[in-house]
XYZ file of C-alpha atoms in Angstrom:
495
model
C -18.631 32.934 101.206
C -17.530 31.226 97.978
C -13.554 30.690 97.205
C -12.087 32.763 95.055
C -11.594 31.618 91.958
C -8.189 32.185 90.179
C -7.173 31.791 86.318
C -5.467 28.118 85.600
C -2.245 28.165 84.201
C -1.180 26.314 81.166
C -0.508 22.452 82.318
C 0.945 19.504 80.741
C -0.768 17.378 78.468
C -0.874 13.788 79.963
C -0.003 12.125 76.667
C 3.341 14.676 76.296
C 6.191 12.390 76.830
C 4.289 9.562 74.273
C 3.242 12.329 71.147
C 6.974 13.339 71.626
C 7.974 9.923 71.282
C 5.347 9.069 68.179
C 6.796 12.314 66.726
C 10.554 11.298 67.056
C 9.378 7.650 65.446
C 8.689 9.840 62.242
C 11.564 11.885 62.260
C 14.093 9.406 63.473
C 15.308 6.479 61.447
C 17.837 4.863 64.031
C 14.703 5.362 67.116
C 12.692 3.580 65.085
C 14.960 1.012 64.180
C 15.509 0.538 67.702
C 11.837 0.374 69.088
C 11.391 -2.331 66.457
C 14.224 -4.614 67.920
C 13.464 -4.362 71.261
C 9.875 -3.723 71.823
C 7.670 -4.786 69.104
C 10.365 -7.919 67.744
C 12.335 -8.471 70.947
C 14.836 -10.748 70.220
C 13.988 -13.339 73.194
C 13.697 -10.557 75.769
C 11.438 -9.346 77.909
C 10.307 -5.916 77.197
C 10.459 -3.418 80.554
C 7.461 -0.600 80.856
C 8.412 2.977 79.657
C 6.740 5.007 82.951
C 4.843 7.228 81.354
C 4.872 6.015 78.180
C 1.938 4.770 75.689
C 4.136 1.709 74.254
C 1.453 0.825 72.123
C 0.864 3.845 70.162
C 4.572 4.479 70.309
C 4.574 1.263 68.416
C 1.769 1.441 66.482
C 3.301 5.160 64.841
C 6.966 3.385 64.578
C 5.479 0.391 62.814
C 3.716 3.188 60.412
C 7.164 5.053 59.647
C 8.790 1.683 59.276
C 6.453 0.779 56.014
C 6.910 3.942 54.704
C 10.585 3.315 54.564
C 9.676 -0.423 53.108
C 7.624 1.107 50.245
C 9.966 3.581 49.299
C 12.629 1.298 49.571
C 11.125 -1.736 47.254
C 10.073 1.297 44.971
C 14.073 2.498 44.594
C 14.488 -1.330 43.790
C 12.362 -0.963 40.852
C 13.560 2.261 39.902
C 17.151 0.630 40.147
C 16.187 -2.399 38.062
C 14.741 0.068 35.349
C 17.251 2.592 35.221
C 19.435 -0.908 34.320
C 17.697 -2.663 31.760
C 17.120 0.899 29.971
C 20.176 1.025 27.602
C 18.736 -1.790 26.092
C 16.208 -0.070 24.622
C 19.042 1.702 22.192
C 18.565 -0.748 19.624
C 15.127 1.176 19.022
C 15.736 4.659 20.071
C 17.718 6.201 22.257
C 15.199 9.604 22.317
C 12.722 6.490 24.204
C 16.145 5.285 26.286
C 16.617 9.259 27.967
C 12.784 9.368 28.246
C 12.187 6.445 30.005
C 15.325 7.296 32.157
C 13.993 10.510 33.096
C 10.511 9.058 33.921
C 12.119 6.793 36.529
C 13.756 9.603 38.176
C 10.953 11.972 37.879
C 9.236 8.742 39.713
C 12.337 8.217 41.901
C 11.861 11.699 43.085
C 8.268 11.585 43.661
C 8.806 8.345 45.586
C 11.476 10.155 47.740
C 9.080 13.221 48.250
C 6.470 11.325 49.060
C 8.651 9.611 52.202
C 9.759 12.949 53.349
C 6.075 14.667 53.395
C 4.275 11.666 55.084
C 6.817 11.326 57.659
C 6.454 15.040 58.363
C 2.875 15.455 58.246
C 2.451 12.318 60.698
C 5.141 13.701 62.737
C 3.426 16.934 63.287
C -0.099 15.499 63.595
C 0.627 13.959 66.513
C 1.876 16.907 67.983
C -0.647 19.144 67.392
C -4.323 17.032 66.742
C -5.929 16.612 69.910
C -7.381 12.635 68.799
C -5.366 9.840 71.173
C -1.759 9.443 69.789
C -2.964 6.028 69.379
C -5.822 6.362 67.288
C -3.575 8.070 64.692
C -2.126 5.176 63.148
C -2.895 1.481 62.121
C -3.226 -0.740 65.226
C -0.106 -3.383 65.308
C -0.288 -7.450 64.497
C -2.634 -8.049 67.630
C -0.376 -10.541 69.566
C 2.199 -7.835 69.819
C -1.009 -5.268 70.306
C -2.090 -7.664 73.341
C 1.826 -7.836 74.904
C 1.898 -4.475 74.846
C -1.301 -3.992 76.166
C -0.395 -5.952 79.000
C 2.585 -4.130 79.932
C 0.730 -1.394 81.280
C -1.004 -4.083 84.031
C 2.296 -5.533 84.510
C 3.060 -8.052 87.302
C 6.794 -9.284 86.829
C 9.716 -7.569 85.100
C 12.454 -9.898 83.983
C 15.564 -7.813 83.866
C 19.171 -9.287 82.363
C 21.850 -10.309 84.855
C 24.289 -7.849 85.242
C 22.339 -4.922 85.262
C 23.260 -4.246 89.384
C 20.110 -4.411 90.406
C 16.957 -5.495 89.315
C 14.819 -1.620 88.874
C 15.621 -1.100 85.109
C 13.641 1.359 83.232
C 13.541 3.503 86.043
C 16.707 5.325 85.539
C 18.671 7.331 88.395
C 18.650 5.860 91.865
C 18.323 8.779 94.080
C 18.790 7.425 97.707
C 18.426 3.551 99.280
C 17.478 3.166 102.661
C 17.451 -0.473 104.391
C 15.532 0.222 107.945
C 17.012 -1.988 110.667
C 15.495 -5.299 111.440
C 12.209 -5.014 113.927
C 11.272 -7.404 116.590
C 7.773 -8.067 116.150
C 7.122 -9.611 119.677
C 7.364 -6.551 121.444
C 4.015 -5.745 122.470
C 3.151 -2.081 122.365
C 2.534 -0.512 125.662
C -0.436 2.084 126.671
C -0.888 5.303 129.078
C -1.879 2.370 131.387
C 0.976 0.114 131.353
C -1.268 -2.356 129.145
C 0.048 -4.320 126.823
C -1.524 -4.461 123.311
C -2.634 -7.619 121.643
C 0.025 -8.633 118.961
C -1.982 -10.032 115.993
C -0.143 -11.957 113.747
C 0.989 -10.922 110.006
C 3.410 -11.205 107.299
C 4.790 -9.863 104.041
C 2.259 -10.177 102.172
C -0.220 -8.800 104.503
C 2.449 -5.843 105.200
C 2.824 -5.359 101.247
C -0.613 -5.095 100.464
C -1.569 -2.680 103.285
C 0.811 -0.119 102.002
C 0.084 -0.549 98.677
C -3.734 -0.038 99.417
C -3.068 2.942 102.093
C 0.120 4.718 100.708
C -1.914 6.537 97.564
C -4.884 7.377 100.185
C -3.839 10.877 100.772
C -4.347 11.353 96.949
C -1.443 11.956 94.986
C -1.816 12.868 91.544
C -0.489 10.788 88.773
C 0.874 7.710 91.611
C 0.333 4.193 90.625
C 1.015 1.472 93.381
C 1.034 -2.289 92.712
C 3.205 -5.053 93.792
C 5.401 -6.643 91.285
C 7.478 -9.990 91.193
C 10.974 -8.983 89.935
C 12.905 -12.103 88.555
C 16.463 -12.355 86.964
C 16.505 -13.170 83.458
C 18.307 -16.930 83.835
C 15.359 -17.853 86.238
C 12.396 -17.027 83.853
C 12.011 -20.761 83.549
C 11.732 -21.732 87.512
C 8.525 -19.641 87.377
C 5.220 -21.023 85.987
C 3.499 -19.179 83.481
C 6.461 -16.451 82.908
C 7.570 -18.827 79.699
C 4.082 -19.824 77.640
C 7.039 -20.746 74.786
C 10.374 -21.172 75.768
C 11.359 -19.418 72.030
C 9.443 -16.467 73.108
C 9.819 -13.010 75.089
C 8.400 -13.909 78.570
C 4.824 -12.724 79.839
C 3.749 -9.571 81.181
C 1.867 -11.134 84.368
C 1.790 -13.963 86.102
C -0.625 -15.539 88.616
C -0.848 -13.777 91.903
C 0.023 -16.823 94.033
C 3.589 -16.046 92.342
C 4.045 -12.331 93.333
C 2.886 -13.040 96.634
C 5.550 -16.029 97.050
C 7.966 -13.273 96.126
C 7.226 -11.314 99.483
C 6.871 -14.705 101.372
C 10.326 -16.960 99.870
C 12.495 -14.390 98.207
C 15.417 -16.062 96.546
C 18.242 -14.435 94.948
C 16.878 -14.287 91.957
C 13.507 -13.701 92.454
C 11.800 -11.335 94.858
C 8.602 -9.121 95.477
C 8.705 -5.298 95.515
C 5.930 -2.649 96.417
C 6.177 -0.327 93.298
C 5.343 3.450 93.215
C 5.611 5.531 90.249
C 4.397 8.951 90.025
C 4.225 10.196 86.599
C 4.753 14.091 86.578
C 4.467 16.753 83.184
C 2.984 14.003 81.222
C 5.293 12.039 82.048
C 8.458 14.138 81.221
C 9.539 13.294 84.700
C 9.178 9.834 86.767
C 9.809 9.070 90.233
C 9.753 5.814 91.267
C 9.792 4.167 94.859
C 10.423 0.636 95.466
C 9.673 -1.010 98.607
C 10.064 -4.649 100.034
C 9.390 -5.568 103.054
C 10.433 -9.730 104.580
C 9.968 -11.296 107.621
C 12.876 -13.990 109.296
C 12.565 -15.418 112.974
C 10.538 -12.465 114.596
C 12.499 -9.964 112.960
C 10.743 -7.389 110.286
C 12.975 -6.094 107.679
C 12.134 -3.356 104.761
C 14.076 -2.228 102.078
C 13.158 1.412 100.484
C 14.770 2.259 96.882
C 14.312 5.553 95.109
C 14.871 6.427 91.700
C 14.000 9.313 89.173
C 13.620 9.313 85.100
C 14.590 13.188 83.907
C 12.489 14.684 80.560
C 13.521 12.877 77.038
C 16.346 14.209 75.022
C 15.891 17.293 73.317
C 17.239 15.664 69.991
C 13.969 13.781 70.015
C 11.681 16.964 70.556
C 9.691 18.884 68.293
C 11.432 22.026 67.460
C 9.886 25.323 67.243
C 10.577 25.776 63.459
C 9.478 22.350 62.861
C 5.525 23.992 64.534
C 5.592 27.400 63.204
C 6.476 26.119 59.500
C 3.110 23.830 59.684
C 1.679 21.928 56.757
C 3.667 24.653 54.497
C 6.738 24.438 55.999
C 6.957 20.276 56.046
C 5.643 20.731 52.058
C 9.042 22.917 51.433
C 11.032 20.922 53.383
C 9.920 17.628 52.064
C 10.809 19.450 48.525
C 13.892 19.948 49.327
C 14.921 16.855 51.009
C 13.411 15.304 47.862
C 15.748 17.508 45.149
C 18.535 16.848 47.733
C 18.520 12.840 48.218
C 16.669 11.606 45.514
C 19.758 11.014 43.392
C 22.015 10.027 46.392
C 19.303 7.137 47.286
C 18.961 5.719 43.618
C 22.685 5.079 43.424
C 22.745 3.430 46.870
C 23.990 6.062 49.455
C 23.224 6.651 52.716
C 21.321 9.805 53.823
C 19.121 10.043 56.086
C 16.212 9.406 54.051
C 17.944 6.049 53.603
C 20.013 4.933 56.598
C 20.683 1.023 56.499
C 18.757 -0.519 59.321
C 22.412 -1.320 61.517
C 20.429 -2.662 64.209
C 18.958 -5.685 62.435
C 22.445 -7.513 61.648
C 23.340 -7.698 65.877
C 19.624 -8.569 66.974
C 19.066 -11.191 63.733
C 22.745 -12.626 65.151
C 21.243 -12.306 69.243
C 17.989 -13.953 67.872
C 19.744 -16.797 66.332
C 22.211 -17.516 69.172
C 19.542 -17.425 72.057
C 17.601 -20.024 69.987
C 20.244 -22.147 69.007
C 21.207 -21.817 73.200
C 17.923 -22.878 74.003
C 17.674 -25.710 71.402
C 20.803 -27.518 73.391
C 19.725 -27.000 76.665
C 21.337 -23.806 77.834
C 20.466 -21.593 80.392
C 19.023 -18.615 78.618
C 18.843 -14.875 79.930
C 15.325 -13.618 78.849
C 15.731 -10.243 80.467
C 14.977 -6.952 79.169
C 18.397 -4.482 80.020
C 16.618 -0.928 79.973
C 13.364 0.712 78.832
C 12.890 2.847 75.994
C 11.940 5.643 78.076
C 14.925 5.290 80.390
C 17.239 5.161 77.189
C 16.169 8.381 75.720
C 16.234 10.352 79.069
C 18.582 13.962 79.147
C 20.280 12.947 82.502
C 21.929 16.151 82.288
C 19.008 18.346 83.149
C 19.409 21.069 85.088
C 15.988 22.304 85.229
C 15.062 24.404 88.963
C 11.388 23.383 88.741
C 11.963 19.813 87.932
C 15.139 19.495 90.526
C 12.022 20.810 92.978
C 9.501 18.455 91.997
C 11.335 15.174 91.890
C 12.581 16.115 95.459
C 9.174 17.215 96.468
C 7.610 14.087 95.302
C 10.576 11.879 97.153
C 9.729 13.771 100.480
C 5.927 13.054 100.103
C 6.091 9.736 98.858
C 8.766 9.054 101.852
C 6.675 10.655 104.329
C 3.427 8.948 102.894
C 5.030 5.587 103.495
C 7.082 5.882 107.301
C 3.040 7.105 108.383
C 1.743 3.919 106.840
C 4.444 1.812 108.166
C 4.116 2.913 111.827
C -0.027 2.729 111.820
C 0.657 -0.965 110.350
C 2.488 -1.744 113.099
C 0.276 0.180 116.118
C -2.958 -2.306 114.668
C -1.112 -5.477 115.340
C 0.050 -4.013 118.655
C 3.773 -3.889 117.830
C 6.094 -1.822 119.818
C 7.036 1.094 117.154
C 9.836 2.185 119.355
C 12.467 0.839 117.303
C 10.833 1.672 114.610
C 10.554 5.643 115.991
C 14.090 5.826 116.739
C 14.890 5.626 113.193
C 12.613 8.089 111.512
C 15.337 10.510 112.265
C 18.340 8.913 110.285
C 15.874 8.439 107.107
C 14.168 11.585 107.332
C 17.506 13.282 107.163
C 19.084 10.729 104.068
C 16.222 12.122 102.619
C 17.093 15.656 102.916
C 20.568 14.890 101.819
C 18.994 14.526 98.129
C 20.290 18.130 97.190
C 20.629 17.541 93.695
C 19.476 15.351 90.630
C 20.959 16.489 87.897
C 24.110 14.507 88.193
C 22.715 12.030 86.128
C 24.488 8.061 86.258
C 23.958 6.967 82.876
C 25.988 8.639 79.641
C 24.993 8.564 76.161
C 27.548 7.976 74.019
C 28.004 9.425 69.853
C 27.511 5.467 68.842
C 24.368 5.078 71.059
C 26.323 3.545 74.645
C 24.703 3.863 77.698
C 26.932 3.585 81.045
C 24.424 3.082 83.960
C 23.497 2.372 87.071
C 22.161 -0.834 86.004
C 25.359 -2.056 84.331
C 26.773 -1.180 81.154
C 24.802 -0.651 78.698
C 26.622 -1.236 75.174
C 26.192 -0.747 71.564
C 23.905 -3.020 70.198
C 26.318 -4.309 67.485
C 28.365 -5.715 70.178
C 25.102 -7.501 72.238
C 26.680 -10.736 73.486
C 27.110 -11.854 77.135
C 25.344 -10.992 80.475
C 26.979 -7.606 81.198
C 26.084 -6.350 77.355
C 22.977 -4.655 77.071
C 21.028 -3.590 74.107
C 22.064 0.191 73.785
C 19.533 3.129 72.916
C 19.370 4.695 69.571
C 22.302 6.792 68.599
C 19.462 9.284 67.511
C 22.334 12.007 66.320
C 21.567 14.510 63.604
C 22.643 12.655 61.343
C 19.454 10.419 61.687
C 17.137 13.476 62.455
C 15.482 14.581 59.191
């Protein structure tokens, strides 16, 4: 007898959480100031992966709004210099001096129209066309097109000392678990009173068995690799992470490396399962992080978990913005236009014409690390947070996303003490120690009640406070414990 078969309900797209961030690019003139400092011109930084997030059409669509704002802004210039040198023109006629005036603000207008519309219409393209976000604009300068690229294959992060711990980008640590240390001698015992064979192993061996067995069961939307996580003041111990010393470090580096991070972990540098599952297209993350290290006999592992909420709603399409359509973003461009126009040719700010604030503090960053590195000087090449992780709402207070992240924690948690324990009965190890403390994890797990008592705060000048450290505004980006902050993204710089 054949299975029912019911009606699907409405899912999320899997590019969600990128379109919304290509649409805020458009719409946002401080967001894509800041994706332009810190992920396609880093200023000597590493740039962290945004879980769930197409960097490179983010990018690519930032890159696009950016030259619009260059055009128009080189355009005003010439406007300016016209509107200027006009009253000379008196000494002919001044009927040609008001003419030629009001062509240059008829052309000023036009100009400033022409900014408004395109930004829209891009901005609700990628909303609503079903093409790749990426495919709907101009691919970037291809080395930055091949870092980016190679973020999403990732091998190391480099993440700036002070953070508190090394998992940026990921957001909210949910619950930390460090299992106590397990004598690998102990033979396991049968029915029989035989004892098992022990056959030998180590990190590595223990590292890549649960990252090959943990996503077996099938979970939707998990990725599992390991990853070599190294402290920004180190990037130069490690070969390959530095190809130019006056340049953001690499995305991956040779295998031998991440697997010396499971084998010699230093305090700086160390080797962590990774498992992300991506949820709503990628409006929620959870992340677990999972290192396990061997020292005289004794097995220790390490289990981290930590969640990324959905993106602000100041970066969301609104429902006006969609219902208005192409007809809607014509009158509003209109009236933007009659609006600013005149504001913009005499030098205000609006925000059709916000002053880039973020590329006096990164040009000043930029010329300190190199002038650091020139004498010698221990430089920190660490990225401080991801753009997705800057732009989360970690006040959410959603039931069905509370449920899933806590669902996925259990599964993932469950997945891995299974995987663990069969590890450990094929080289014959006693699991009794092991057994005796499913219970205490199984209940800090159930303990996780709540996630919407988010640890990182947003500030009105664009300040993050986090579980990673402090995150600051970027104007004041100097020192270890300073990070670069996210966009201030207020409505002010929504237009």
């Amino acid at each position: 007898m054949a299975a029912k078969r019911y009606p699907l309900l409405p899912q999320f797209n899997e590019q969600l959480t990128t379109r919304i961030l290509c649409h805020a690019v458009h719409m946002n003139e401080k967001l894509r100031g800041y994706i332009h400092h810190t992920v396609i011109d880093p200023p000597l930084r590493g740039v962290c992966p945004s879980f769930g997030v197409d960097l490179t059409a983010v990018g690519r669509h930032s890159a696009l709004a950016l030259s619009r704002r260059r055009v128009q802004d080189k355009g005003m210039l010439w406007i300016r210099l016209g509107l200027v040198g006009s009253p000379a023109l008196l000494a002919f006629d001044p009927a040609i001096v008001g003419l030629s005036a009001a062509a240059l603000l008829v052309a000023a207008w036009g100009l400033v129209f022409w900014r408004a519309w395109s930004d829209r219409k891009a901005a609700f393209q990628v909303i609503t066309e079903a093409r790749p976000a990426s495919e709907q604009a101009p691919p970037l300068h291809p080395t930055v097109e091949d870092r980016l690229t190679a973020l999403k294959k990732t091998n190391v992060i480099v993440f700036a000392d002070g953070q508190g711990d090394p998992f940026i980008g990921s957001g909210k640590r949910l619950n930390q678990f460090h299992f106590n240390p397990i004598d690998i001698t102990r033979a396991s015992v049968d029915s029989n009173g035989r004892k098992a064979t022990l056959k030998p192993f180590d990190a590595v061996d223990l590292h890549h068995y649960l990252a090959t067995h943990v996503p077996s069961l099938g979970f939707d939307g998990l990725l599992v690799r390991n990853r070599l996580y190294v402290r920004g003041d180190f990037a130069r111990q490690v070969s390959g992470l530095l190809p130019d010393a006056f340049g953001p470090p690499a995305p991956t580096v040779g295998k031998d490396w991440v697997k010396s991070g499971a084998l010699n972990p230093s305090p700086y540098a160390r080797t962590f399962i990774c498992l992300e599952r991506i949820l709503s297209g990628g409006d929620l993350v959870v992340c677990m992080y999972v290192r396990a290290w061997l020292e005289q006999n004794l097995l220790s592992i390490e289990r981290n978990i930590y969640f990324l909420p959905p993106v602000l709603d100041r970066y969301r399409p609104t429902d006006d913005f969609l219902v208005g359509g192409r007809i809607g973003i014509a009158v509003r461009s209109f009236a933007q236009a009659c609006r600013f126009t005149l504001p913009i040719v005499f030098g205000a700010k609006t925000p059709l014409s916000t002053a880039d604030t973020l590329r006096q503090p990164y040009g000043k960053e930029m010329k300190d690390a190199r002038k650091k590195i020139q004498l010698g000087l221990n430089h920190d090449y660490g990225a401080r947070v991801s753009l997705r992780e800057a732009v989360a709402a970690y006040d959410t207070s959603e039931h069905y996303e509370d449920v899933d992240v806590i669902d996925s924690v259990k599964r993932l948690q469950r997945r891995l003490l299974d995987c663990i324990q069969e590890f450990l009965k094929d080289h014959g190890v006693d699991d009794s120690e092991f057994r005796a403390q499913l219970q205490v994890i199984n209940q800090s797990i159930s303990n996780i009640d709540t996630v919407t008592a988010g640890n990182v705060v947003i500030g009105g000048e664009g300040n993050i406070i986090s579980g990673h450290g402090q995150v600051n505004s970027p104007a004041q980006g100097q020192g270890g414990a300073q990070q670069q902050g996210p966009p201030p993204g207020g409505p002010s710089s929504q237009h």
